[in-house]
Structure formats: C-alpha cells, structure tokens
Amino acid sequence: MDLDTSVYTKRKSSVDAIVRANAEGPGLCAIILTFISYILIMATMPFSFCFCIKVVQEYERAVIFRLGRLLKGGAKGPGLFFVIPCIDSYRKIDLRTVSFDVPPQEILSKDSVTIAVDAVVYYRISEPLSSVCNVTDYSHSTRLLAATTLRNVLGTKNLAEILSERETISRNMQSSLDEATDPWGVKVERVEIKDVRLPVQLQRAMAAEAEAAREARAKVIAAEGEHRASRSLKEAAEVISQSPGALQLRYLQTLQTISAEKNSTILFPLPIDIISHMMKKK
C-alpha cells in the first residue's frame, strides 16, 4: 500500500508540474495567431473541417500542443477532437500493452560465472502527458533501462539462485523497472526471464557432476540390496536347517526351474543323503 501511494504521489506531482508549467496564459502574439487561424477556418468552411477534425481510436489518446504549449484539458480521445492547422500539433499515444525482447546480456554472477541471459518485458502507457513531456523516446528509454536492470539484478545472484529463483528475480526486476519508469508515464506489467545459457565447459562439468552423483547413488542402492539379500539368505538357511526335508524340496524346485528352460543343460544329480551326511560330519 505504501509503494502504491508513493507511485501515485510521484505520478500526480509529475502531472501537476506539467500543468503548472502551462498555467501561464499564451502571449499576445499567440493570441493574435490563434485569432487569425480561426478566421481562416471560418472563411474556408467546410473544406477546413477536413484538416481540423481528427479521430483517435479507443486504445489511443492525443496530446495536443498549440504553438509549442501543451493544450489545457489533458490528452484527448477516444473519438473526435479539434485541431487548428498551422498552429496545433498533436501526437498519438497507444495505450495497449507492448512487449519487447531484452537482448542477451553477458552477465558475471556473484560466484564469478559468466552467463548469457535474455528476458521479455511487457509495459503500457498509463499517463500520456508524462510519456510525451518527460522523456524523448519512452520506448527506447524503457528498453535500455530493462537491459541495465537485468544486468544489475542478476549480478547480485549466484548461479544456483539464477537457475532456481527465476520468478523471484522477475518480480524484483518488474518492481525496479516500474518505479524507475513511473515518471515517464510507463507501467511495467510483467518481466519474464526467457533463457539462461551457460558456457559449454560449465555444461560439461555440471553434466559430469550429475553423472557421478547418479553413479554414487546407484552403488549405494546396489550395496543396500546386497545387504538385504544376504540377510534374507541367512534367514532362509536357518529355516532350511531346522527341517531336512525342506532342502530336498528346494533341490527339486531348482531342478524343475532348470528343466523348464529351453537351454541344453546337463544335470548331475547328487543325493541329498550324501550332503546331509557331510553336514553332520561338520
């Protein structure tokens, strides 16, 4: 709420400054020229209406200057408005949202990693008078400021933060740009980071690191499986040792499994009694 109040105060003060600058009435020469222009318009009617009546669309506003001074009443439109040829000039301002690509910026992150980052900025004109009177070219100025803000914001972040906190960085850029462009009558609506390109050597190093981490996890998982399998085999051996007939059943089950395969297999049956006799000797 405090930020919105400060933005509104700055905008209002900017417009008030323009109005105060125009508070002084036109000089005698300007009055005479205006009077002569009105006489010429009336004398050439209705042909003069083709030059005096202008139209702006619903999404446009017209900022009119008369003999170099801003005309009272603010921006005109939408619809019809009246200008005096020869002494009036006007400029149309488009109020629709405009988007542009920020060129890729070579940025040195906080942890000394060089990356290339590009973004997209969406903005619109919220105050036509300020966009005409306070800045020469609001579009070009906003583009330059967006590139500078992108470099300044990302220069304070580590590589991991840039890759994982894109939304936070976008919001910070949007608030910084909106505050800086408010005196120009520009409202920055959204900032999005399109792409973060890393050097090839850094990509290879990160890929090798990720592969090594995956191999380490695979080895740990395999070791845990071997450990669990050995404990299961130990428990199975203890169960079989308690029942001599279980070993015979296990032997027959193994023979059935081998015979079910279509491979050429040679079996040398070994009586269970011999094995049990050898186990008793131990």
Coordinates of C-alpha atoms in Angstrom, one line a residue:
M1 CA 0.0 0.0 0.0
D2 CA 2.9 2.4 0.8
L3 CA 4.5 1.6 -2.5
D4 CA 1.3 2.3 -4.4
T5 CA 0.8 5.5 -2.5
S6 CA 4.3 6.7 -3.4
V7 CA 3.9 5.8 -7.0
Y8 CA 0.6 7.7 -7.2
T9 CA 2.1 10.7 -5.5
K10 CA 5.1 10.8 -7.9
R11 CA 2.7 10.5 -10.9
K12 CA 0.4 13.2 -9.6
S13 CA 3.3 15.5 -8.9
S14 CA 4.7 14.9 -12.4
V15 CA 1.3 15.8 -14.0
D16 CA 1.0 18.8 -11.7
A17 CA 4.4 20.1 -12.8
I18 CA 3.2 19.9 -16.4
V19 CA 0.0 21.8 -15.5
R20 CA 1.9 24.5 -13.6
A21 CA 4.3 24.9 -16.5
N22 CA 1.2 25.5 -18.7
A23 CA -0.6 27.7 -16.2
E24 CA 0.7 30.9 -17.7
G25 CA -1.5 32.1 -20.4
P26 CA -0.3 32.5 -24.0
G27 CA 1.3 35.7 -25.0
L28 CA -0.1 38.4 -27.2
C29 CA 1.5 37.1 -30.4
A30 CA 0.0 33.6 -29.7
I31 CA -3.5 35.2 -29.2
I32 CA -3.2 37.1 -32.5
L33 CA -2.1 34.0 -34.4
T34 CA -4.9 31.9 -32.9
F35 CA -7.5 34.6 -33.8
I36 CA -6.2 34.7 -37.4
S37 CA -6.4 30.9 -37.7
Y38 CA -10.0 30.9 -36.5
I39 CA -10.9 33.5 -39.1
L40 CA -9.2 31.5 -41.9
I41 CA -11.0 28.3 -40.7
M42 CA -14.4 30.1 -40.9
A43 CA -13.6 31.6 -44.2
T44 CA -12.7 28.3 -45.8
M45 CA -15.5 26.2 -44.4
P46 CA -16.5 23.5 -45.0
F47 CA -13.2 22.5 -46.6
S48 CA -11.2 23.4 -43.5
F49 CA -13.0 20.7 -41.5
C50 CA -11.0 18.1 -43.4
F51 CA -7.9 19.4 -41.7
C52 CA -9.4 20.4 -38.3
I53 CA -11.2 17.3 -37.2
K54 CA -9.2 14.3 -36.2
V55 CA -10.0 10.9 -34.8
V56 CA -8.3 8.6 -32.3
Q57 CA -9.2 5.0 -31.6
E58 CA -10.5 3.6 -28.3
Y59 CA -7.0 2.5 -27.4
E60 CA -5.3 5.8 -28.3
R61 CA -5.0 9.3 -26.8
A62 CA -3.9 12.5 -28.5
V63 CA -1.6 15.0 -26.8
I64 CA -2.1 18.4 -28.4
F65 CA 0.4 21.3 -28.5
R66 CA -0.6 24.8 -29.6
L67 CA 2.3 27.0 -30.6
G68 CA 4.6 24.7 -28.6
R69 CA 2.5 24.8 -25.4
L70 CA 0.5 21.9 -24.0
L71 CA -3.2 22.4 -24.6
K72 CA -5.3 22.5 -21.4
G73 CA -7.6 19.6 -20.7
G74 CA -5.0 16.9 -21.0
A75 CA -5.0 14.1 -23.6
K76 CA -7.9 14.0 -26.0
G77 CA -9.8 10.9 -27.0
P78 CA -11.1 8.5 -27.8
G79 CA -13.2 9.7 -30.7
L80 CA -13.2 13.1 -32.5
F81 CA -11.2 16.1 -31.5
F82 CA -10.5 19.5 -33.0
V83 CA -7.1 21.0 -34.0
I84 CA -6.2 24.3 -35.6
P85 CA -4.0 23.8 -38.7
C86 CA -0.6 25.5 -38.8
I87 CA -0.5 26.3 -35.0
D88 CA -1.5 22.9 -33.5
S89 CA 0.5 19.8 -33.5
Y90 CA -0.5 16.5 -31.8
R91 CA 0.9 13.2 -31.0
K92 CA -1.0 9.9 -30.7
I93 CA -0.1 7.6 -27.8
D94 CA -1.0 3.9 -27.9
L95 CA -2.3 2.7 -24.6
R96 CA -2.1 -1.0 -25.4
T97 CA 0.4 -3.4 -23.8
V98 CA 3.7 -3.6 -25.7
S99 CA 6.2 -6.4 -25.3
F100 CA 9.9 -6.5 -26.4
D101 CA 12.8 -8.8 -26.0
V102 CA 15.8 -7.7 -23.9
P103 CA 18.9 -8.6 -26.0
P104 CA 21.1 -11.4 -24.4
Q105 CA 23.3 -9.9 -21.8
E106 CA 26.7 -11.3 -20.8
I107 CA 26.5 -11.3 -17.0
L108 CA 29.1 -12.1 -14.4
S109 CA 27.2 -13.7 -11.5
K110 CA 28.2 -13.3 -7.8
D111 CA 30.2 -16.6 -7.9
S112 CA 32.2 -15.4 -10.9
V113 CA 30.4 -17.4 -13.6
T114 CA 29.8 -15.8 -17.0
I115 CA 26.3 -16.5 -18.4
A116 CA 24.1 -15.1 -21.1
V117 CA 20.5 -14.2 -20.1
D118 CA 17.7 -12.7 -22.1
A119 CA 14.2 -11.7 -21.0
V120 CA 10.8 -10.3 -22.1
V121 CA 9.2 -7.1 -20.8
Y122 CA 5.6 -6.1 -21.0
Y123 CA 4.6 -2.5 -20.5
R124 CA 1.9 0.0 -21.3
I125 CA 1.4 3.8 -21.2
S126 CA -0.5 4.8 -18.1
E127 CA -0.1 8.6 -18.3
P128 CA 0.1 10.0 -21.9
L129 CA 1.1 13.5 -20.9
S130 CA 4.2 12.3 -19.0
S131 CA 5.2 9.9 -21.8
V132 CA 5.4 12.9 -24.2
C133 CA 6.6 15.7 -22.0
N134 CA 9.0 13.9 -19.6
V135 CA 11.1 11.7 -21.9
T136 CA 12.2 12.0 -25.5
D137 CA 11.5 8.4 -26.5
Y138 CA 9.8 6.3 -23.8
S139 CA 10.1 3.1 -25.8
H140 CA 13.9 3.3 -26.4
S141 CA 14.5 4.5 -22.9
T142 CA 12.5 1.6 -21.4
R143 CA 14.4 -0.9 -23.5
L144 CA 17.8 0.5 -22.3
L145 CA 16.7 0.6 -18.7
A146 CA 15.4 -3.0 -18.9
A147 CA 18.8 -4.2 -20.1
T148 CA 20.6 -2.3 -17.4
T149 CA 18.3 -3.6 -14.7
L150 CA 18.7 -7.1 -15.9
R151 CA 22.5 -6.9 -15.5
N152 CA 22.3 -5.2 -12.1
V153 CA 19.8 -7.7 -10.6
L154 CA 21.5 -10.8 -11.8
G155 CA 24.9 -9.6 -10.9
T156 CA 24.0 -9.9 -7.2
K157 CA 22.9 -13.6 -7.5
N158 CA 24.7 -16.8 -7.5
L159 CA 24.4 -19.2 -10.5
A160 CA 22.2 -21.6 -8.4
E161 CA 19.9 -18.7 -7.4
I162 CA 19.6 -17.6 -11.0
L163 CA 18.6 -21.1 -12.2
S164 CA 16.2 -21.8 -9.3
E165 CA 14.7 -18.4 -8.4
R166 CA 13.5 -17.1 -11.8
E167 CA 10.1 -16.0 -10.5
T168 CA 11.6 -14.0 -7.6
I169 CA 14.2 -12.3 -9.9
S170 CA 11.4 -11.5 -12.4
R171 CA 9.3 -9.8 -9.7
N172 CA 12.3 -7.8 -8.4
M173 CA 13.0 -6.6 -12.0
Q174 CA 9.4 -5.7 -12.5
S175 CA 9.2 -3.6 -9.3
S176 CA 12.5 -1.9 -10.1
L177 CA 11.6 -1.1 -13.7
D178 CA 8.1 0.1 -12.7
E179 CA 9.5 2.5 -10.1
A180 CA 12.1 3.9 -12.5
T181 CA 9.7 4.4 -15.5
D182 CA 6.8 5.9 -13.5
P183 CA 7.9 9.5 -14.1
W184 CA 7.7 8.7 -17.8
G185 CA 4.1 7.5 -17.6
V186 CA 5.1 3.9 -18.3
K187 CA 3.6 1.0 -16.3
V188 CA 5.7 -2.2 -16.4
E189 CA 3.3 -5.0 -16.1
R190 CA 5.4 -8.1 -16.3
V191 CA 9.0 -9.3 -16.7
E192 CA 9.9 -12.9 -17.7
I193 CA 13.4 -14.4 -18.0
K194 CA 13.4 -16.4 -21.2
D195 CA 16.7 -18.3 -21.2
V196 CA 19.9 -18.7 -19.2
R197 CA 22.8 -20.0 -21.4
L198 CA 25.8 -21.4 -19.7
P199 CA 29.3 -21.8 -21.2
V200 CA 30.0 -25.2 -22.9
Q201 CA 32.8 -26.1 -20.4
L202 CA 30.5 -25.4 -17.5
Q203 CA 27.7 -27.5 -19.0
R204 CA 30.1 -30.4 -19.4
A205 CA 31.3 -30.0 -15.8
M206 CA 27.8 -29.9 -14.5
A207 CA 26.9 -33.0 -16.6
A208 CA 29.9 -34.9 -15.2
E209 CA 29.0 -33.9 -11.7
A210 CA 25.4 -35.1 -12.2
E211 CA 26.5 -38.4 -13.7
A212 CA 29.0 -39.0 -10.8
A213 CA 26.2 -38.3 -8.3
R214 CA 23.9 -40.8 -10.1
E215 CA 26.6 -43.5 -10.2
A216 CA 27.2 -42.9 -6.5
R217 CA 23.5 -43.3 -5.7
A218 CA 23.3 -46.5 -7.9
K219 CA 26.2 -48.0 -6.0
V220 CA 24.7 -47.2 -2.7
I221 CA 21.3 -48.7 -3.8
A222 CA 23.1 -51.9 -5.1
A223 CA 25.0 -52.2 -1.8
E224 CA 21.8 -51.9 0.2
G225 CA 20.2 -54.6 -2.0
E226 CA 23.1 -57.0 -1.5
H227 CA 22.9 -56.4 2.3
R228 CA 19.2 -57.1 2.4
A229 CA 19.6 -60.2 0.1
S230 CA 22.4 -61.6 2.3
R231 CA 20.2 -61.2 5.4
S232 CA 17.3 -62.9 3.6
L233 CA 19.5 -65.8 2.6
K234 CA 20.8 -66.2 6.1
E235 CA 17.2 -66.3 7.4
A236 CA 16.3 -68.9 4.7
A237 CA 19.3 -71.0 5.6
E238 CA 18.3 -71.0 9.2
V239 CA 14.7 -72.2 8.3
I240 CA 16.0 -74.9 6.0
S241 CA 18.5 -76.2 8.6
Q242 CA 15.6 -76.8 11.0
S243 CA 13.8 -79.1 8.5
P244 CA 15.9 -81.6 6.5
G245 CA 13.1 -82.2 4.1
A246 CA 13.0 -78.6 3.1
L247 CA 16.4 -78.9 1.5
Q248 CA 15.2 -81.8 -0.6
L249 CA 12.2 -79.8 -1.8
R250 CA 14.4 -76.8 -2.6
Y251 CA 16.6 -79.1 -4.6
L252 CA 13.7 -80.5 -6.6
Q253 CA 12.3 -77.0 -7.2
T254 CA 15.7 -75.9 -8.6
L255 CA 15.7 -78.9 -11.0
Q256 CA 12.2 -78.0 -12.2
T257 CA 13.3 -74.4 -12.9
I258 CA 16.3 -75.5 -14.9
S259 CA 14.4 -78.1 -16.9
A260 CA 11.7 -75.5 -17.8
E261 CA 14.3 -73.5 -19.8
K262 CA 15.0 -74.4 -23.4
N263 CA 18.7 -74.4 -23.0
S264 CA 20.9 -77.5 -23.3
T265 CA 21.6 -78.3 -19.7
I266 CA 23.4 -81.4 -18.3
L267 CA 22.4 -82.4 -14.8
F268 CA 24.5 -84.4 -12.4
P269 CA 22.1 -85.5 -9.6
L270 CA 23.6 -85.6 -6.2
P271 CA 21.8 -87.5 -3.5
I272 CA 20.7 -85.3 -0.6
D273 CA 21.7 -88.0 1.8
I274 CA 25.3 -87.5 1.0
I275 CA 25.0 -83.8 1.5
S276 CA 23.3 -84.3 4.9
H277 CA 25.9 -86.8 5.9
M278 CA 28.7 -84.3 5.1
M279 CA 26.9 -81.6 7.0
K280 CA 26.6 -83.9 10.0
K281 CA 30.3 -84.5 10.0
K282 CA 30.9 -80.8 10.1

